[in-house]
């Protein structure tokens, strides 16, 4: 691993400008990502500061700039919403310990990933899974910014709130029953006194309490991807459902971001849009569009009261599930960015050290109430292009953001929500994998299916399910493809032996087959003998014609799994029952080792019937075919002491 405590000051000028530029780019994004969650815009800035400094210092990618990212923010928003819903809290303030506990545990899991050297395995995630996942994240961001762009707030939709009133009463009554159950009251068989107490508590519930719960329910129902789609028509059905000034500010933000890039890229267009549109609202439309509002100024306070959340067994499963999702997503996101940095700088990152750095960064972000994040591709590329070469550049980006927080923190309160929605909208548009979508007709069908399934599940179910299903589906389709390929390359025997053998004979065995094809069968195996191909191999062996000897050519079989071992045993046993001898040629190291471990060799086939290559086997075969008695002796020798694989297993 890298010497994480060694800082290189040889490129201080380039690192300063690289980090400063990356920090400028990170500022509007951090605020926008924070505003996407119930924790508010300032949480995004806190997370960006902690991650930029700590992940750079302890990480394994010299030029990486870290902070809240789109995928991590989507999951973080889901974490916060789930904590509020499942705990029954009335506000986000009540569940801060649960949220911080989840974020902190996610960082700890990332550190654990690095310690056990899991970074090297990230490369095995198929591209269709990553593509579908990232495109799904982009779609989620675009959809969830529609209401903020329109200026629609479900909690202020009185018709929707009124519809939720009956359900709000049910929720409040359920909370009363849960409180009584926690106090030891048997819910199923309540006494008269218990019923009176329940009725008394129910009467204490005011109309305001019910309305507040209904507001909370309305906001929850109209949030997220599914909620936005379900209630998308609401702004158009109610009076003042659309704030047209808010919409114009959001559209102006999008146009500024895309348009300013055509003028110059020296200044981040998102920062220009943030400043310009905030000034427009401040001077021309004060009080007419929703803004971030008051935020905490000065240094963030340490959050140390969350450790007790791990003792809440009812929420522990939810905490761990979301923490694992965040950790896995952060690892993937960061290491993909590390690969991009390597390609630009022609260097090599340390995957495991990077995971440790990202984990420490997320733990630090949690301790100050910030959002978790990962390595940010755009900020990292900008850092490199602006001269950044060492980890100092990432740290400088974080220090710049800290200076902004201390200097202009109160100004953040005037940033319109529509501006942040416009910034996030462009982020969502940019994160979609258009290249893969354009090539769907030309890509292999299994890859297209995986990508679309993952995209759909990401948008409409959840991210962990999407990645899990995508990985399983990719593995199954890969094994199906390999099985089909091996089956296609492996010769069958459904027609006369000599005809089939000559049709697919390898370059060095055609003459031998021509000479002895009626008494010897050469079985060509091409590819791994694994469970996806095992049943088909068994069928092939059963279809072999009656001969004296079967030669198993194994030089193109690099791997045999447990299913392959047992199906090979059954095949040899079946051939022996038919009085047919079996020999192997070209056994590679792994198959040979596995055959020996479970006693297939020498239990079924003695080592004297193993040949290093086909030429040696050919010379042996020509000699024994001259003498009928020798051939019969070989057959008798193999059949005389046959044992099953399971009779003498070499314990591993």
XYZ file of C-alpha atoms in Angstrom:
652
model
C 0.000 0.000 0.000
C 0.988 3.635 -0.417
C 2.739 5.524 2.348
C -0.350 7.531 3.209
C 1.480 9.960 5.498
C 3.982 11.098 2.870
C 2.969 14.304 1.143
C 4.686 15.416 -2.034
C 5.216 19.172 -2.337
C 7.148 19.042 -5.615
C 4.075 20.089 -7.631
C 2.604 22.550 -5.140
C 1.659 25.159 -7.771
C -0.138 22.653 -10.013
C -1.801 20.998 -7.017
C -3.003 24.353 -5.720
C -4.678 25.373 -8.962
C -5.991 21.853 -9.599
C -7.530 21.631 -6.132
C -8.882 25.192 -6.268
C -10.579 24.577 -9.618
C -12.017 21.261 -8.462
C -13.294 22.949 -5.300
C -15.041 25.652 -7.311
C -16.756 22.960 -9.387
C -17.662 20.991 -6.266
C -19.368 23.904 -4.475
C -22.658 24.084 -6.423
C -22.841 20.319 -6.726
C -22.352 19.818 -2.999
C -25.171 22.250 -2.222
C -27.424 20.647 -4.831
C -26.794 17.122 -3.583
C -27.417 18.210 -0.010
C -30.693 19.887 -0.970
C -31.797 16.603 -2.537
C -32.054 15.138 0.978
C -33.910 16.062 4.150
C -30.605 17.048 5.773
C -30.403 20.140 3.598
C -27.833 21.782 1.353
C -25.345 22.373 4.151
C -24.987 18.595 4.704
C -23.723 18.283 1.144
C -21.089 20.924 1.816
C -20.028 19.245 5.072
C -19.651 15.931 3.271
C -17.656 17.502 0.444
C -15.205 19.079 2.908
C -14.582 15.947 4.977
C -14.330 13.598 2.009
C -12.077 15.838 -0.069
C -9.533 16.155 2.738
C -9.637 12.707 4.374
C -10.131 10.531 1.282
C -7.279 12.337 -0.477
C -4.945 12.036 2.512
C -5.615 8.356 3.276
C -6.598 7.178 -0.214
C -4.707 5.341 -2.917
C -5.362 7.555 -5.945
C -3.112 10.594 -5.994
C -5.340 12.856 -8.083
C -8.765 11.763 -6.817
C -11.178 14.458 -5.623
C -14.004 13.022 -3.522
C -17.346 14.291 -2.318
C -21.074 13.590 -2.537
C -21.966 12.081 -5.896
C -25.255 11.489 -7.696
C -25.502 7.733 -6.955
C -24.517 8.152 -3.313
C -26.972 11.033 -2.875
C -29.864 8.993 -4.266
C -29.165 6.211 -1.762
C -28.615 8.715 1.048
C -32.005 10.287 0.349
C -33.570 6.809 0.485
C -31.780 6.120 3.787
C -33.126 9.301 5.340
C -36.679 8.722 4.083
C -36.621 5.109 5.297
C -35.356 6.108 8.755
C -38.166 8.634 9.103
C -40.841 6.224 7.875
C -39.778 3.098 9.749
C -39.116 4.880 13.035
C -42.392 6.784 12.904
C -40.590 10.079 13.495
C -42.343 13.341 12.730
C -39.209 15.118 11.504
C -35.699 14.397 10.334
C -34.284 15.853 13.559
C -35.648 12.892 15.531
C -33.801 10.321 13.411
C -30.436 12.078 13.055
C -28.745 9.383 15.214
C -30.074 6.600 12.935
C -28.976 8.450 9.797
C -25.495 9.239 11.116
C -25.140 5.647 12.383
C -25.891 4.369 8.862
C -23.444 6.756 7.191
C -20.709 6.009 9.742
C -21.170 2.241 9.407
C -21.002 2.559 5.617
C -17.577 4.166 5.956
C -16.441 1.466 8.382
C -17.543 -1.234 5.939
C -15.575 0.466 3.154
C -12.483 0.422 5.363
C -13.121 -3.269 6.000
C -13.390 -3.843 2.238
C -9.952 -2.294 1.849
C -8.413 -4.299 4.705
C -9.599 -7.613 3.231
C -8.357 -6.431 -0.187
C -11.739 -6.499 -1.894
C -10.802 -3.709 -4.279
C -9.344 -6.077 -6.860
C -12.721 -7.779 -7.362
C -14.603 -4.630 -8.380
C -13.261 -5.159 -11.894
C -15.476 -8.222 -12.256
C -18.693 -6.219 -12.194
C -20.006 -6.470 -15.783
C -20.312 -3.282 -17.764
C -24.061 -3.791 -18.511
C -24.723 -3.804 -14.751
C -22.755 -0.573 -14.250
C -24.345 0.994 -17.337
C -27.908 0.138 -16.327
C -27.257 1.251 -12.774
C -25.770 4.621 -13.722
C -28.485 5.302 -16.313
C -31.089 4.404 -13.695
C -29.517 6.892 -11.280
C -29.706 9.541 -13.995
C -33.400 8.817 -14.603
C -34.123 8.979 -10.855
C -32.432 12.370 -10.550
C -34.285 13.788 -13.554
C -37.699 12.565 -12.356
C -37.234 13.672 -8.755
C -36.311 17.216 -9.836
C -39.583 17.759 -11.694
C -41.558 18.931 -8.646
C -38.796 21.270 -7.379
C -38.561 22.725 -10.896
C -42.327 23.284 -11.059
C -42.361 24.721 -7.563
C -44.891 22.123 -6.403
C -44.814 21.187 -2.731
C -47.027 18.229 -1.787
C -47.131 19.315 1.856
C -48.896 22.515 0.746
C -51.406 20.686 -1.460
C -54.465 20.893 0.809
C -56.535 18.550 -1.381
C -53.871 15.867 -1.173
C -53.430 16.479 2.556
C -57.201 16.096 3.040
C -57.091 12.763 1.211
C -54.457 11.552 3.657
C -56.390 12.556 6.805
C -58.094 9.156 7.384
C -54.797 7.354 6.977
C -53.152 9.876 9.294
C -55.672 9.011 12.038
C -54.902 5.315 11.570
C -51.172 5.966 11.847
C -51.585 7.984 15.035
C -53.794 5.269 16.601
C -51.232 2.659 15.639
C -48.511 4.695 17.355
C -50.639 4.847 20.522
C -51.049 1.060 20.484
C -47.310 0.608 19.906
C -46.543 2.867 22.870
C -48.893 0.868 25.072
C -47.391 -2.400 23.877
C -43.928 -1.068 24.775
C -45.313 -0.319 28.237
C -46.391 -3.949 28.629
C -50.078 -3.674 27.733
C -51.280 -6.910 25.995
C -52.785 -5.636 22.742
C -54.708 -8.785 21.864
C -56.665 -9.077 25.135
C -56.962 -5.582 26.596
C -58.781 -5.049 29.881
C -61.470 -2.434 30.372
C -58.946 -0.163 32.068
C -56.532 -0.546 29.149
C -59.279 0.292 26.664
C -60.181 3.381 28.654
C -56.533 4.468 28.679
C -56.315 3.963 24.914
C -59.487 5.996 24.422
C -58.131 8.743 26.661
C -54.905 8.994 24.680
C -56.859 9.012 21.422
C -59.006 11.929 22.642
C -55.858 13.909 23.413
C -54.951 13.833 19.733
C -55.893 17.206 18.295
C -57.000 18.100 14.783
C -53.640 19.816 14.393
C -51.819 16.569 15.194
C -53.852 14.728 12.573
C -53.257 17.473 10.014
C -49.495 17.473 10.720
C -49.396 13.697 10.201
C -51.426 14.053 6.998
C -48.967 16.668 5.724
C -46.119 14.284 6.464
C -47.956 11.477 4.655
C -48.668 13.656 1.618
C -45.038 14.679 1.363
C -43.903 11.070 1.661
C -46.423 9.817 -0.905
C -45.368 12.360 -3.522
C -41.612 11.848 -3.052
C -39.200 9.567 -4.843
C -39.460 8.259 -8.377
C -42.686 6.305 -7.997
C -44.365 9.048 -5.965
C -43.405 11.727 -8.492
C -44.759 9.686 -11.401
C -47.943 8.822 -9.487
C -48.730 12.441 -8.630
C -47.168 14.094 -11.676
C -50.503 15.561 -12.762
C -51.185 17.205 -9.379
C -49.451 20.538 -10.120
C -51.642 20.936 -13.223
C -54.904 20.140 -11.409
C -54.807 22.496 -8.449
C -54.789 26.305 -8.309
C -51.281 27.731 -8.146
C -49.859 24.220 -8.449
C -47.099 25.571 -10.674
C -44.883 28.459 -9.629
C -44.080 29.886 -13.051
C -41.274 32.129 -11.817
C -39.718 29.115 -10.086
C -39.985 27.132 -13.334
C -38.366 29.931 -15.329
C -35.501 30.153 -12.832
C -34.959 26.372 -13.093
C -35.025 26.456 -16.901
C -32.736 29.487 -16.866
C -30.281 27.533 -14.719
C -30.261 24.650 -17.209
C -29.814 26.985 -20.191
C -26.997 28.832 -18.424
C -25.160 25.605 -17.617
C -25.316 24.341 -21.194
C -24.940 27.729 -22.853
C -22.012 29.071 -20.853
C -19.948 26.002 -21.783
C -20.076 27.199 -25.390
C -18.557 30.513 -24.370
C -15.761 29.249 -22.116
C -14.877 26.311 -19.911
C -12.428 28.308 -17.810
C -15.169 28.932 -15.224
C -17.515 26.079 -14.231
C -20.886 26.778 -15.833
C -22.769 25.345 -12.857
C -21.112 27.918 -10.581
C -22.016 30.707 -13.012
C -25.629 29.497 -13.049
C -25.708 29.291 -9.245
C -24.443 32.845 -8.737
C -26.344 34.430 -11.641
C -29.763 32.928 -10.902
C -29.435 33.535 -7.165
C -28.765 37.217 -7.866
C -31.719 37.376 -10.280
C -34.075 36.007 -7.640
C -32.599 38.134 -4.836
C -32.960 41.432 -6.701
C -35.978 40.877 -8.959
C -38.155 38.159 -7.349
C -37.561 38.293 -3.596
C -39.938 36.066 -1.653
C -41.558 34.668 -4.804
C -39.649 31.369 -5.066
C -38.597 28.869 -2.360
C -34.996 29.192 -1.176
C -32.715 27.024 0.957
C -33.368 29.146 4.026
C -31.322 29.594 7.157
C -28.317 27.304 7.527
C -25.847 26.762 10.326
C -22.861 29.076 10.053
C -19.338 28.411 11.252
C -17.691 25.072 11.817
C -19.968 22.006 11.929
C -20.533 20.417 15.300
C -19.421 16.866 16.074
C -22.180 14.255 16.030
C -21.288 11.743 18.739
C -24.694 10.692 19.992
C -25.408 8.119 17.304
C -23.672 5.065 18.792
C -26.778 4.211 20.818
C -28.646 3.684 17.518
C -26.798 0.389 17.066
C -28.616 -0.902 20.148
C -32.006 -0.406 18.448
C -32.544 -3.970 17.269
C -35.685 -2.987 15.404
C -33.719 -0.648 13.120
C -30.391 -2.481 13.094
C -31.307 -4.521 10.015
C -32.282 -1.385 8.107
C -29.092 0.392 9.202
C -26.891 -2.470 8.051
C -28.737 -2.951 4.744
C -28.382 0.683 3.737
C -24.826 0.918 5.083
C -23.805 -2.077 2.978
C -25.483 -0.532 -0.073
C -23.679 2.764 0.443
C -20.345 1.034 1.038
C -20.619 -1.152 -2.065
C -21.806 1.736 -4.205
C -19.095 4.038 -2.869
C -16.451 1.411 -3.587
C -17.638 0.919 -7.172
C -18.046 4.641 -7.827
C -14.623 5.506 -6.395
C -12.651 2.754 -8.105
C -14.229 3.490 -11.478
C -13.074 7.083 -11.050
C -9.621 5.816 -10.047
C -9.407 3.905 -13.332
C -10.314 7.080 -15.230
C -7.568 8.956 -13.361
C -5.060 6.198 -14.167
C -5.879 6.392 -17.864
C -5.282 10.149 -17.933
C -2.163 10.297 -15.752
C -0.652 6.945 -16.875
C -0.242 5.945 -13.232
C -1.525 3.026 -11.133
C -3.779 3.486 -8.124
C -3.935 1.260 -5.047
C -7.504 -0.068 -4.978
C -7.438 -1.333 -1.412
C -5.849 1.834 -0.004
C -8.410 3.867 -1.916
C -11.241 1.968 -0.239
C -9.674 2.618 3.152
C -9.359 6.323 2.354
C -12.934 6.565 1.109
C -14.163 4.744 4.209
C -12.285 7.092 6.544
C -13.647 10.038 4.555
C -17.234 8.843 4.923
C -16.758 8.163 8.625
C -15.391 11.694 9.023
C -18.289 13.143 7.024
C -20.767 11.312 9.266
C -19.136 12.698 12.401
C -19.887 16.267 11.281
C -23.353 15.506 9.873
C -22.310 15.435 6.216
C -23.529 13.303 3.338
C -21.463 10.270 2.316
C -19.801 10.277 -1.058
C -17.166 8.755 -3.301
C -14.549 9.635 -5.850
C -16.101 12.154 -8.254
C -15.132 11.625 -11.881
C -15.771 15.125 -13.207
C -14.004 16.845 -10.296
C -11.055 14.440 -10.565
C -10.645 15.027 -14.315
C -10.827 18.806 -13.819
C -8.221 18.555 -11.079
C -5.847 16.655 -13.358
C -6.401 18.986 -16.321
C -5.762 21.993 -14.083
C -2.377 20.697 -12.939
C -3.131 18.465 -9.946
C -0.747 15.514 -9.584
C -0.599 14.575 -5.903
C -3.014 14.032 -3.034
C -2.405 17.638 -1.954
C -4.718 18.750 -4.773
C -7.702 16.857 -3.344
C -6.992 18.183 0.135
C -6.762 21.756 -1.187
C -10.220 21.331 -2.765
C -11.617 20.456 0.666
C -9.792 23.338 2.369
C -11.220 25.752 -0.217
C -14.756 24.501 0.507
C -14.120 24.940 4.241
C -13.040 28.530 3.610
C -16.224 29.118 1.613
C -18.303 27.682 4.462
C -16.679 29.975 7.012
C -16.726 33.036 4.783
C -20.005 33.024 2.895
C -22.019 30.374 4.733
C -24.959 32.717 5.502
C -25.253 33.642 1.802
C -26.184 30.021 1.023
C -29.585 30.660 2.612
C -30.596 32.803 -0.407
C -29.932 30.116 -3.051
C -33.262 29.180 -4.721
C -34.314 25.538 -4.693
C -35.070 25.812 -8.404
C -31.424 26.607 -9.122
C -30.260 23.494 -7.303
C -32.957 21.474 -9.102
C -31.680 22.787 -12.432
C -28.099 21.840 -11.552
C -29.171 18.349 -10.517
C -31.261 17.990 -13.671
C -28.146 18.509 -15.803
C -26.245 16.044 -13.604
C -28.956 13.446 -14.206
C -28.884 14.052 -17.953
C -25.102 13.754 -17.997
C -24.890 10.516 -16.013
C -27.055 8.460 -18.411
C -25.014 6.053 -20.550
C -26.173 7.192 -23.985
C -23.484 5.221 -25.775
C -24.836 1.924 -24.456
C -28.423 2.977 -25.191
C -27.500 3.894 -28.778
C -25.806 0.540 -29.306
C -28.618 -1.615 -27.923
C -29.496 -2.992 -31.367
C -25.913 -4.010 -32.075
C -24.914 -5.258 -28.604
C -25.359 -8.948 -27.678
C -28.941 -9.565 -26.567
C -27.948 -10.813 -23.054
C -26.023 -7.591 -22.387
C -28.973 -5.461 -23.497
C -31.370 -7.462 -21.301
C -29.107 -7.062 -18.254
C -28.721 -3.326 -18.796
C -32.470 -2.722 -19.179
C -33.399 -4.938 -16.217
C -30.898 -3.163 -13.956
C -32.081 0.236 -15.195
C -35.731 -0.651 -14.493
C -35.022 -2.082 -11.037
C -32.841 0.908 -10.126
C -35.615 3.348 -10.978
C -38.655 1.490 -9.647
C -37.397 -0.898 -6.926
C -34.091 -0.081 -5.191
C -30.416 0.104 -5.988
C -29.259 -2.903 -3.972
C -31.839 -5.165 -5.613
C -30.900 -3.799 -9.034
C -27.192 -4.537 -8.630
C -27.846 -7.928 -7.008
C -30.256 -9.079 -9.701
C -27.962 -7.673 -12.387
C -24.959 -9.601 -11.062
C -26.911 -12.870 -10.779
C -28.458 -12.417 -14.214
C -25.077 -11.556 -15.737
C -23.518 -14.651 -14.151
C -26.315 -16.914 -15.373
C -26.258 -15.530 -18.906
C -22.458 -15.705 -18.974
C -22.527 -19.350 -17.945
C -25.215 -20.027 -20.549
C -23.041 -18.393 -23.214
C -19.963 -20.357 -22.148
C -21.978 -23.578 -22.049
C -23.318 -22.944 -25.543
C -19.826 -22.149 -26.806
C -18.329 -25.282 -25.272
C -21.195 -27.379 -26.606
C -20.701 -25.951 -30.058
C -16.968 -26.654 -29.997
C -17.272 -30.089 -28.410
C -17.864 -32.948 -30.783
C -20.969 -35.134 -30.489
C -21.438 -38.678 -31.756
C -24.928 -38.863 -33.126
C -23.679 -40.080 -36.517
C -21.120 -42.764 -37.494
C -17.828 -42.313 -35.621
C -15.453 -41.815 -38.505
C -17.678 -39.221 -40.193
C -18.120 -37.149 -37.026
C -14.485 -37.424 -36.033
C -13.197 -36.275 -39.387
C -15.658 -33.408 -39.451
C -14.304 -31.798 -36.291
C -10.944 -33.456 -35.804
C -8.146 -31.346 -34.397
C -5.098 -30.774 -36.552
C -3.017 -33.539 -34.975
C -5.484 -36.426 -34.693
C -7.182 -36.743 -38.086
C -4.781 -39.438 -39.340
C -5.145 -41.509 -36.176
C -8.934 -41.343 -36.346
C -8.861 -42.365 -39.979
C -6.729 -45.389 -39.066
C -8.432 -46.556 -35.849
C -11.786 -44.744 -35.918
C -13.800 -47.940 -35.626
C -12.094 -48.978 -32.346
C -10.920 -45.707 -30.786
C -12.979 -42.599 -30.065
C -11.213 -39.258 -29.577
C -13.338 -37.016 -27.371
C -12.503 -33.342 -27.883
C -13.288 -31.065 -24.921
C -12.978 -27.333 -25.504
C -13.562 -24.966 -22.590
C -14.298 -25.276 -18.853
C -16.173 -28.331 -17.624
C -18.535 -26.641 -15.174
C -22.101 -27.040 -13.983
C -23.531 -25.079 -16.916
C -22.170 -27.694 -19.328
C -22.167 -30.799 -17.113
C -25.560 -32.197 -18.107
C -24.856 -31.716 -21.810
C -21.494 -33.462 -21.441
C -23.244 -36.417 -19.820
C -25.628 -36.650 -22.767
C -22.693 -36.561 -25.192
C -20.911 -39.402 -23.409
C -24.058 -41.521 -23.400
C -24.299 -41.030 -27.164
C -20.786 -42.349 -27.837
C -20.573 -45.390 -30.127
C -19.256 -48.767 -28.978
C -15.449 -48.726 -29.179
C -12.523 -50.152 -27.226
C -10.857 -46.963 -25.992
C -12.011 -43.360 -25.464
C -9.304 -40.712 -25.473
C -10.325 -37.594 -23.501
C -8.420 -34.657 -24.949
C -8.218 -32.098 -22.108
C -5.597 -29.574 -23.162
C -8.289 -26.951 -23.866
C -10.039 -27.492 -20.513
C -8.564 -24.961 -18.051
C -11.070 -25.479 -15.247
C -13.318 -28.180 -13.762
C -15.805 -27.470 -10.956
C -17.591 -29.876 -8.602
C -20.391 -30.578 -11.065
C -17.817 -31.262 -13.767
C -15.910 -33.641 -11.487
C -18.959 -35.717 -10.669
C -20.236 -35.829 -14.228
C -16.773 -36.981 -15.351
C -16.942 -39.739 -12.745
C -20.338 -40.868 -14.005
C -19.096 -40.777 -17.590
C -16.041 -42.944 -16.829
C -18.145 -45.357 -14.767
C -20.623 -45.672 -17.639
C -17.838 -46.318 -20.160
C -16.299 -48.918 -17.871
C -19.678 -50.652 -17.580
C -19.662 -50.900 -21.365
C -16.168 -52.405 -21.289
C -14.498 -49.300 -22.694
C -11.122 -48.077 -21.425
C -10.469 -44.351 -20.893
C -7.249 -42.371 -21.206
C -6.533 -38.643 -20.725
C -4.219 -36.373 -22.676
C -3.068 -32.828 -21.950
C -4.559 -32.501 -18.453
C -3.917 -28.981 -17.176
C -2.865 -28.262 -13.609
C -6.256 -27.370 -12.107
C -8.274 -30.294 -13.555
C -5.473 -32.747 -12.693
C -5.245 -31.444 -9.150
C -9.017 -31.705 -8.671
C -9.145 -35.216 -10.140
C -6.458 -36.301 -7.684
C -8.037 -34.592 -4.700
C -11.255 -36.550 -5.020
C -9.511 -39.772 -6.116
C -10.813 -39.859 -9.656
C -7.120 -40.345 -10.362
C -5.946 -43.017 -9.566
C -9.254 -44.400 -8.227
C -10.843 -44.679 -11.684
C -7.979 -43.974 -14.043
C -4.449 -44.979 -13.116
C -1.735 -42.379 -13.696
C -0.115 -44.588 -16.339
C -3.090 -43.746 -18.555
C -2.389 -40.018 -18.384
C -0.393 -38.571 -21.280
C 1.250 -35.184 -21.384
C 0.296 -34.583 -24.994
C -1.532 -36.290 -27.833
C 1.619 -37.288 -29.716
C 2.795 -39.419 -26.790
C -0.668 -40.958 -26.540
C -0.657 -41.678 -30.286
C 2.637 -43.583 -30.076
C 1.306 -45.616 -27.133
C -1.961 -46.293 -28.950
C -0.267 -47.467 -32.152
C 1.786 -49.977 -30.149
C -1.133 -51.486 -28.232
C -3.343 -51.681 -31.309
C -0.796 -54.068 -32.865
C -1.490 -56.646 -30.151
C -5.091 -57.606 -29.403
C -4.084 -59.211 -26.103
C -2.442 -56.025 -24.869
C -5.582 -54.065 -25.660
C -7.756 -56.548 -23.748
C -5.321 -56.398 -20.827
C -5.653 -52.607 -20.619
C -9.428 -52.853 -20.585
C -9.331 -55.572 -17.930
C -6.818 -53.576 -15.892
C -9.077 -50.521 -15.759
C -12.204 -52.506 -14.951
C -10.661 -54.736 -12.271
C -10.252 -52.140 -9.516
C -12.806 -49.425 -10.221
C -13.928 -47.311 -7.258
C -16.306 -44.383 -7.037
C -14.928 -40.914 -6.437
C -16.715 -40.672 -3.097
C -15.097 -43.900 -1.848
C -11.777 -42.211 -1.031
C -12.037 -38.446 -0.858
C -8.896 -36.505 -0.075
C -10.169 -34.042 2.523
C -9.396 -30.439 1.578
